[in-house]
Amino acid sequence: MKRAIARYGVRSIPGDEKEIITAFRRGEAVSGPAIAEFENHFAAYHGVDHAVAASFGRMAFYYLLRALDLPPQSEIIFPALTFWVVPEMARRAGYKPVFVDVDAGTFNLNPARIEAALTFDTRAIVPTHLYGQPCDMGEVMRIARKHNLIVIEDCAQAVGARYRGRPVGTFGAASFFSFQMLKGINTYGGGMAMTNDAVIAAKVRRQAESEPLQTTVELVRRFAAGIAARSLVSPKGFAWWGFPLGAAASLFTDDDFSKYFWERIRPLNQFPKSYHRRFSNVQAILGLRGLKKLDDFNRRSQSHAEAYTNGLHRRRSIRRPRVISDAEHVFYQYCIYVSDPACTRRRAIRRGVDFETTHVDVCSSLPLFREFAADCPEAEKTVAALQLPVYSRLRTSDVERVLGTLLEVTSDLLPFEDNAKASRHSAVHEMRAN
């Protein structure tokens, strides 16, 4: 059987398991010197003064919001397309999320839409560098300076990305990162807050270090679950479960079963216990290892993306991602539009290649944010996007297989222009029939 290719890949380095076991044996799994070392190295990599590790990227953001001490009910601008938990953290902190539409070609916040959403109560903007592409930070910062707004960058998916030669996370007053298993640096959970402001950093640190330490049992469970999940999305693991399950499901539905594995969207009026934990020393050890390999990993993903971009340039039924000028995209995801995405995905999984559907949220239309609902048509368009496997663990032959499969399964699809005409013709025919 051909090698099956999962939609997700986990960044890990040979020897990680040995380092984990060694830290436990030394009694330095829970706490130790690696935490401060990782924070210092992470800040130095970005050329920023302060970095503070946290249990989650979302908690790093929550600590930052509380450290800024904004007036109650302040409004904070978010892109309509982002992970639901980020604006929910703002709501939980006592603020009002305001959703602004995105550019459906870049998937990022559209700066041209920001000023229309500003009110007397607007205090901050949270641009999300989605899928590894930097936002247009030149324009975001111009608007922020004009209206005296605080900028907190969401870099969860974009560690190592650059805009005009500067790393993301260094433009605003503060930024936050995620080290969840699928992210650019994988410490099997965790996050980082970053800022040049010593007062903000001190307030964030007080909050982070007031949380209970993780227990040894909690850490064992964390790594056992993480390493097991990593095995499941490996080519051999995926061939045994994901490929047959996905292929079988494609015979009955176009529904993407992966949505049942994601965290349930819900109000976070009370944080789960796991949120109230400190970042551990053994996670920091993995973070240091991942930081050293970060640029190499990103270059591999960029190389894979370049192969897709070059290979798809003549396929009129596919629209490739648009990269803004002055941006260095690190391709956490490679997002395309296809004239028939359901058919494309269905055909591909039957050939052992798994394509992801959009797994971030159009928050402006979620029931969770009903009172903050906004009309964001470009964000709504993005739900039709497909994401190709582009992660750094792929072999060159894997990338060629993904590309070849995509070209094969879209060979008979209508070009976008013809598909649009066909849709209009069908709509007119239906109206006449009625």
C-alpha positions as a printed Julia matrix, in Angstrom:
434×3 Matrix{Float64}:
   0.0    0.0     0.0
   1.18   3.53   -0.73
   2.38   5.62    2.2
  -0.62   7.34    3.83
  -0.2   11.04    4.57
  -2.05  12.64    7.47
  -3.15  16.25    7.5
  -1.18  16.91   10.7
   2.46  16.43   11.56
   4.16  16.85   14.92
   7.54  18.54   15.21
   9.87  16.49   17.34
  13.62  15.91   17.46
  15.39  12.57   17.79
  16.35  12.2    21.42
  13.36  14.09   22.85
  12.13  11.02   24.74
  15.58  10.49   26.24
  15.66  14.1    27.44
  12.22  13.71   29.01
  13.22  10.55   30.88
  16.51  12.12   32.02
  14.68  15.15   33.43
  12.39  12.89   35.45
  15.33  10.87   36.77
  17.19  14.03   37.83
  14.11  15.28   39.66
  13.92  18.27   37.3
  10.76  17.5    35.41
   8.46  19.81   37.38
  10.76  22.73   38.16
  14.34  23.6    37.34
  16.69  26.01   35.54
  15.54  25.27   31.99
  12.41  27.43   32.36
  14.33  30.69   32.79
  16.83  29.59   30.15
  14.06  28.95   27.63
  12.4   32.29   28.4
  15.71  34.12   27.95
  16.6   32.35   24.72
  13.09  32.86   23.33
  13.24  36.59   24.08
  16.75  36.83   22.59
  15.66  35.05   19.4
  13.07  37.81   18.9
  15.24  40.66   20.13
  12.76  41.42   22.92
  13.51  42.1    26.59
  11.03  39.85   28.39
   9.37  36.48   27.85
   7.25  34.62   30.42
   6.19  30.98   30.02
   2.62  29.92   30.78
   0.47  26.8    30.8
  -1.19  27.74   27.48
  -0.86  30.44   24.85
  -4.4   31.49   25.77
  -3.38  31.92   29.4
  -0.39  34.02   28.32
  -2.92  36.26   26.54
  -5.21  36.33   29.57
  -2.31  37.35   31.84
  -1.39  40.11   29.37
  -4.94  41.46   29.35
  -5.04  41.58   33.13
  -1.58  43.18   33.24
  -2.72  45.98   30.92
  -5.54  46.86   33.36
  -7.86  48.27   30.69
 -11.1   49.99   31.75
 -13.98  47.54   32.33
 -16.01  46.75   29.2
 -13.28  48.07   26.92
 -13.67  46.96   23.32
 -10.93  44.88   21.71
 -10.66  44.35   17.95
 -10.23  40.76   16.73
 -10.24  39.28   13.24
 -13.5   37.46   12.57
 -11.43  34.4    11.63
  -9.5   33.2    14.66
  -9.52  30.45   17.27
 -12.62  31.0    19.42
 -10.79  30.77   22.71
  -8.81  33.99   22.16
 -11.78  36.41   22.06
 -13.42  34.28   24.74
 -10.45  35.04   27.0
 -11.08  38.74   26.44
 -14.76  38.3    27.29
 -13.81  36.36   30.43
 -11.44  39.19   31.43
 -14.37  41.63   31.31
 -13.92  43.11   27.84
 -15.99  43.18   24.65
 -14.66  41.46   21.53
 -15.39  43.35   18.31
 -14.99  41.33   15.12
 -13.55  42.81   11.94
 -13.59  41.06    8.58
 -10.54  39.43    7.03
  -9.05  39.27    3.56
 -10.23  35.9     2.21
  -7.07  35.62    0.11
  -4.62  35.97    3.0
  -6.97  34.79    5.8
  -5.72  37.65    7.97
  -7.3   40.76    9.46
  -8.11  43.34    6.77
  -6.67  46.65    8.04
  -9.0   48.6     5.74
 -11.92  47.4     7.88
 -10.53  48.37   11.29
 -11.34  52.07   11.56
 -15.03  51.57   10.79
 -15.26  49.29   13.84
 -13.64  51.73   16.29
 -15.64  53.45   19.03
 -14.87  55.61   22.03
 -14.43  52.39   24.04
 -11.92  50.67   21.74
  -8.62  50.11   23.54
  -6.74  47.35   21.73
  -6.25  45.35   18.52
  -5.29  41.67   18.47
  -4.05  40.81   14.95
  -3.75  37.05   14.4
  -0.87  35.93   12.17
  -3.01  33.09   10.87
  -1.65  29.9     9.3
   1.9   31.26    9.6
   1.48  34.43    7.51
   2.21  37.8     9.13
  -0.51  40.4     9.07
   0.09  43.73    7.36
   1.68  45.09   10.52
   2.74  48.34    8.87
  -0.89  49.32    8.37
  -2.08  47.81   11.69
   0.51  49.8    13.62
  -0.27  53.0    11.69
  -3.93  52.73   12.69
  -2.99  51.85   16.28
  -0.74  54.9    16.6
  -3.36  57.17   15.03
  -6.03  56.1    17.53
  -3.78  55.42   20.54
  -4.58  51.69   20.63
  -2.61  48.86   22.23
  -1.56  46.03   19.89
  -1.22  42.46   21.21
  -0.04  40.06   18.5
  -1.44  36.54   18.34
   1.57  34.53   17.11
   0.26  31.08   18.05
   0.67  29.73   14.5
   3.52  31.92   13.29
   6.61  31.55   15.46
   9.61  32.43   13.29
   7.59  34.33   10.67
   8.8   37.81    9.72
   7.37  41.03    8.41
   9.8   43.47    6.77
  12.63  41.44    8.27
  11.32  41.65   11.85
   9.95  38.61   13.7
   6.24  38.65   14.39
   5.54  39.38   18.02
   7.89  42.4    18.1
   5.63  45.12   16.7
   2.98  45.66   19.35
   3.1   46.32   23.07
   3.03  42.56   23.68
   2.49  39.21   21.99
   1.74  35.61   22.83
   2.72  32.21   21.42
   1.51  28.62   21.68
   3.61  25.47   22.11
   0.73  23.03   21.64
   1.69  19.75   19.98
   1.01  20.83   16.38
   2.63  24.26   16.66
   5.99  25.53   15.39
   7.69  24.76   18.7
   6.22  21.7    20.36
   6.49  21.31   24.13
   3.29  19.22   24.32
   1.38  22.25   25.58
   2.33  25.6    26.98
   2.71  29.14   25.78
   4.7   32.35   26.11
   3.93  36.03   26.69
   6.47  38.49   25.31
   6.97  42.25   25.77
   9.58  45.0    26.03
   7.66  46.59   28.91
   9.19  45.6    32.25
   6.06  46.55   34.21
   3.78  44.41   32.03
   6.28  41.53   32.16
   6.41  41.66   35.96
   2.62  41.59   36.23
   2.4   38.64   33.83
   5.11  36.77   35.75
   3.34  37.25   39.08
   0.22  35.68   37.64
   2.02  32.8    35.91
   4.12  31.95   38.95
   1.14  32.13   41.32
  -0.33  29.05   39.61
   0.23  25.57   41.12
   3.08  23.44   39.82
   2.19  20.52   37.6
   2.48  17.21   39.37
   4.69  14.38   38.19
   1.6   12.33   37.39
   0.14  15.17   35.29
   3.38  15.45   33.34
   3.57  11.71   32.73
   0.01  11.8    31.39
   0.81  14.83   29.23
   3.78  13.19   27.52
   2.18   9.77   27.23
  -0.84  11.28   25.48
   1.32  13.51   23.29
   3.68  10.79   22.13
   0.74   8.46   21.46
  -0.97  11.15   19.37
   2.28  11.75   17.5
   2.4    8.06   16.62
  -1.2    8.11   15.4
  -0.47  10.81   12.81
   2.77   9.2    11.65
   2.53   7.55    8.2
   2.37   4.05    9.72
  -0.09   5.03   12.43
  -2.32   6.99   10.06
  -2.34   4.09    7.58
  -3.9    1.86   10.26
  -6.67   4.13   11.5
  -7.03   7.58    9.88
  -6.87   6.51    6.27
  -9.39   3.63    6.48
 -11.72   5.6     8.74
 -11.59   8.69    6.53
 -11.98   6.69    3.32
 -14.96   4.79    4.74
 -16.6    7.97    6.02
 -16.21   9.6     2.59
 -18.62   7.01    1.16
 -21.46   8.32    3.31
 -20.8   11.97    4.13
 -18.75  15.04    3.26
 -18.6   15.92    6.96
 -15.08  16.27    8.35
 -14.95  14.01   11.39
 -11.88  15.81   12.77
 -14.16  18.5    14.22
 -15.21  15.99   16.88
 -11.63  15.89   18.18
 -11.28  19.63   18.7
 -11.98  21.38   21.97
 -15.67  22.1    22.44
 -16.69  25.73   21.92
 -18.2   26.96   25.16
 -18.18  29.88   27.62
 -15.1   29.78   29.85
 -16.79  31.22   32.91
 -14.7   28.79   34.93
 -11.29  27.73   33.66
 -10.45  24.02   33.52
  -7.92  22.94   36.13
  -5.24  22.44   33.49
  -5.27  26.18   32.72
  -4.2   26.95   36.27
  -0.8   25.33   36.09
   2.79  26.46   35.63
   4.93  25.65   32.65
   7.26  22.81   33.61
  11.02  22.43   33.42
  10.88  19.36   31.19
   8.67  21.25   28.73
  11.24  24.04   28.72
  13.97  21.52   27.87
  11.97  20.52   24.79
  11.36  24.19   24.04
  15.08  24.92   23.97
  15.63  22.02   21.59
  12.76  23.14   19.37
  13.95  26.75   19.31
  17.37  25.65   18.01
  15.7   23.76   15.16
  12.95  26.29   14.49
  14.46  27.99   11.45
  15.39  24.64    9.88
  11.87  23.31   10.44
  10.32  26.46    8.98
  12.57  26.32    5.93
  11.38  22.78    5.24
   7.72  23.83    5.41
   8.48  26.81    3.18
  10.17  24.5     0.67
   7.13  22.23    0.63
   4.86  25.24    0.11
   7.01  26.45   -2.78
   6.67  23.05   -4.45
   2.87  23.29   -4.17
   2.8   26.87   -5.44
   4.93  26.01   -8.46
   3.06  22.8    -9.18
  -0.43  24.33   -9.05
   0.09  27.51  -11.05
  -1.7   26.21  -14.17
  -4.64  24.52  -12.46
  -7.58  26.92  -12.96
  -9.83  25.0   -10.56
  -7.44  25.86   -7.7
  -6.58  29.19   -6.12
  -3.3   29.24   -4.24
  -2.69  31.23   -1.03
  -1.75  34.88   -1.46
   1.32  36.04    0.44
   1.49  39.76    1.15
   4.57  41.75    0.19
   7.3   42.06    2.84
   6.05  38.92    4.62
   7.96  35.72    5.32
   5.22  33.1     5.61
   6.21  29.98    7.6
   3.23  27.92    6.39
   1.74  26.42    9.48
  -0.94  25.59    6.92
  -1.01  25.8     3.11
  -4.56  26.91    2.3
  -6.15  26.66   -1.13
  -9.56  27.2    -2.64
 -10.87  24.51   -4.99
 -13.92  24.84   -7.23
 -15.32  21.68   -5.62
 -13.67  21.23   -2.22
 -15.9   18.4    -0.97
 -15.24  16.29   -4.04
 -11.51  17.04   -3.87
 -11.21  16.04   -0.25
 -13.33  12.92   -0.72
 -11.27  11.69   -3.65
  -7.96  12.46   -1.95
  -8.62  10.54    1.27
  -9.59   7.49   -0.76
  -6.07   7.67   -2.21
  -4.5    7.93    1.25
  -3.92  11.7     1.35
  -5.78  13.68    3.99
  -6.75  17.33    3.42
  -7.89  19.51    6.32
 -10.9   21.8     6.23
 -10.69  25.16    7.97
 -10.26  24.43   11.68
 -10.27  27.95   13.07
 -13.57  29.67   13.67
 -15.63  32.41   12.05
 -16.17  33.91   15.49
 -18.45  36.69   14.26
 -21.15  34.1    13.59
 -20.64  31.71   16.52
 -23.53  31.37   19.02
 -20.94  31.9    21.77
 -20.5   35.5    20.58
 -24.12  36.16   19.61
 -24.17  39.52   21.39
 -21.04  40.57   19.47
 -22.18  39.25   16.08
 -20.95  41.11   12.99
 -21.39  40.8     9.24
 -18.07  39.46    7.93
 -18.68  37.98    4.46
 -15.0   37.47    3.6
 -14.46  35.42    6.74
 -17.48  33.3     5.8
 -15.86  32.52    2.45
 -12.83  30.97    4.14
 -14.8   27.96    5.41
 -14.53  26.55    1.88
 -10.73  26.45    2.03
  -8.75  23.21    2.08
  -5.38  22.82    3.78
  -2.68  20.65    2.26
  -0.19  18.75    4.43
   2.87  21.02    4.5
   4.51  20.19    7.83
   8.27  19.87    8.13
   8.31  16.1     8.77
   7.14  15.37    5.22
   9.64  13.84    2.83
  10.17  15.29   -0.63
   8.46  12.18   -2.0
   5.47  12.86    0.3
   5.12  16.39   -1.05
   5.28  15.05   -4.6
   2.59  12.52   -3.72
   0.32  15.17   -2.22
   0.78  17.38   -5.26
   0.27  14.5    -7.69
  -2.87  13.38   -5.87
  -4.29  16.9    -5.85
  -3.67  17.32   -9.57
  -5.24  13.93  -10.25
  -8.41  14.49   -8.22
  -9.01  17.98   -9.62
  -8.27  17.14  -13.27
 -11.96  17.15  -14.26
 -13.2   19.98  -12.03
 -14.55  23.15  -13.58
 -12.33  26.24  -13.44
 -13.51  28.81  -10.92
 -14.83  31.08  -13.66
 -16.88  28.33  -15.31
 -18.06  27.02  -11.95
 -19.32  30.48  -11.03
 -21.15  30.77  -14.37
 -22.69  27.32  -13.88
 -23.88  28.3   -10.39
 -25.45  31.51  -11.7
 -27.11  29.63  -14.56
 -28.51  27.07  -12.13
 -29.84  29.81   -9.85
 -31.56  31.63  -12.75
 -33.06  28.35  -14.01
 -34.4   27.56  -10.53
 -35.96  31.04  -10.21
 -37.7   30.66  -13.56
 -38.94  27.2   -12.63
 -40.49  28.61   -9.46
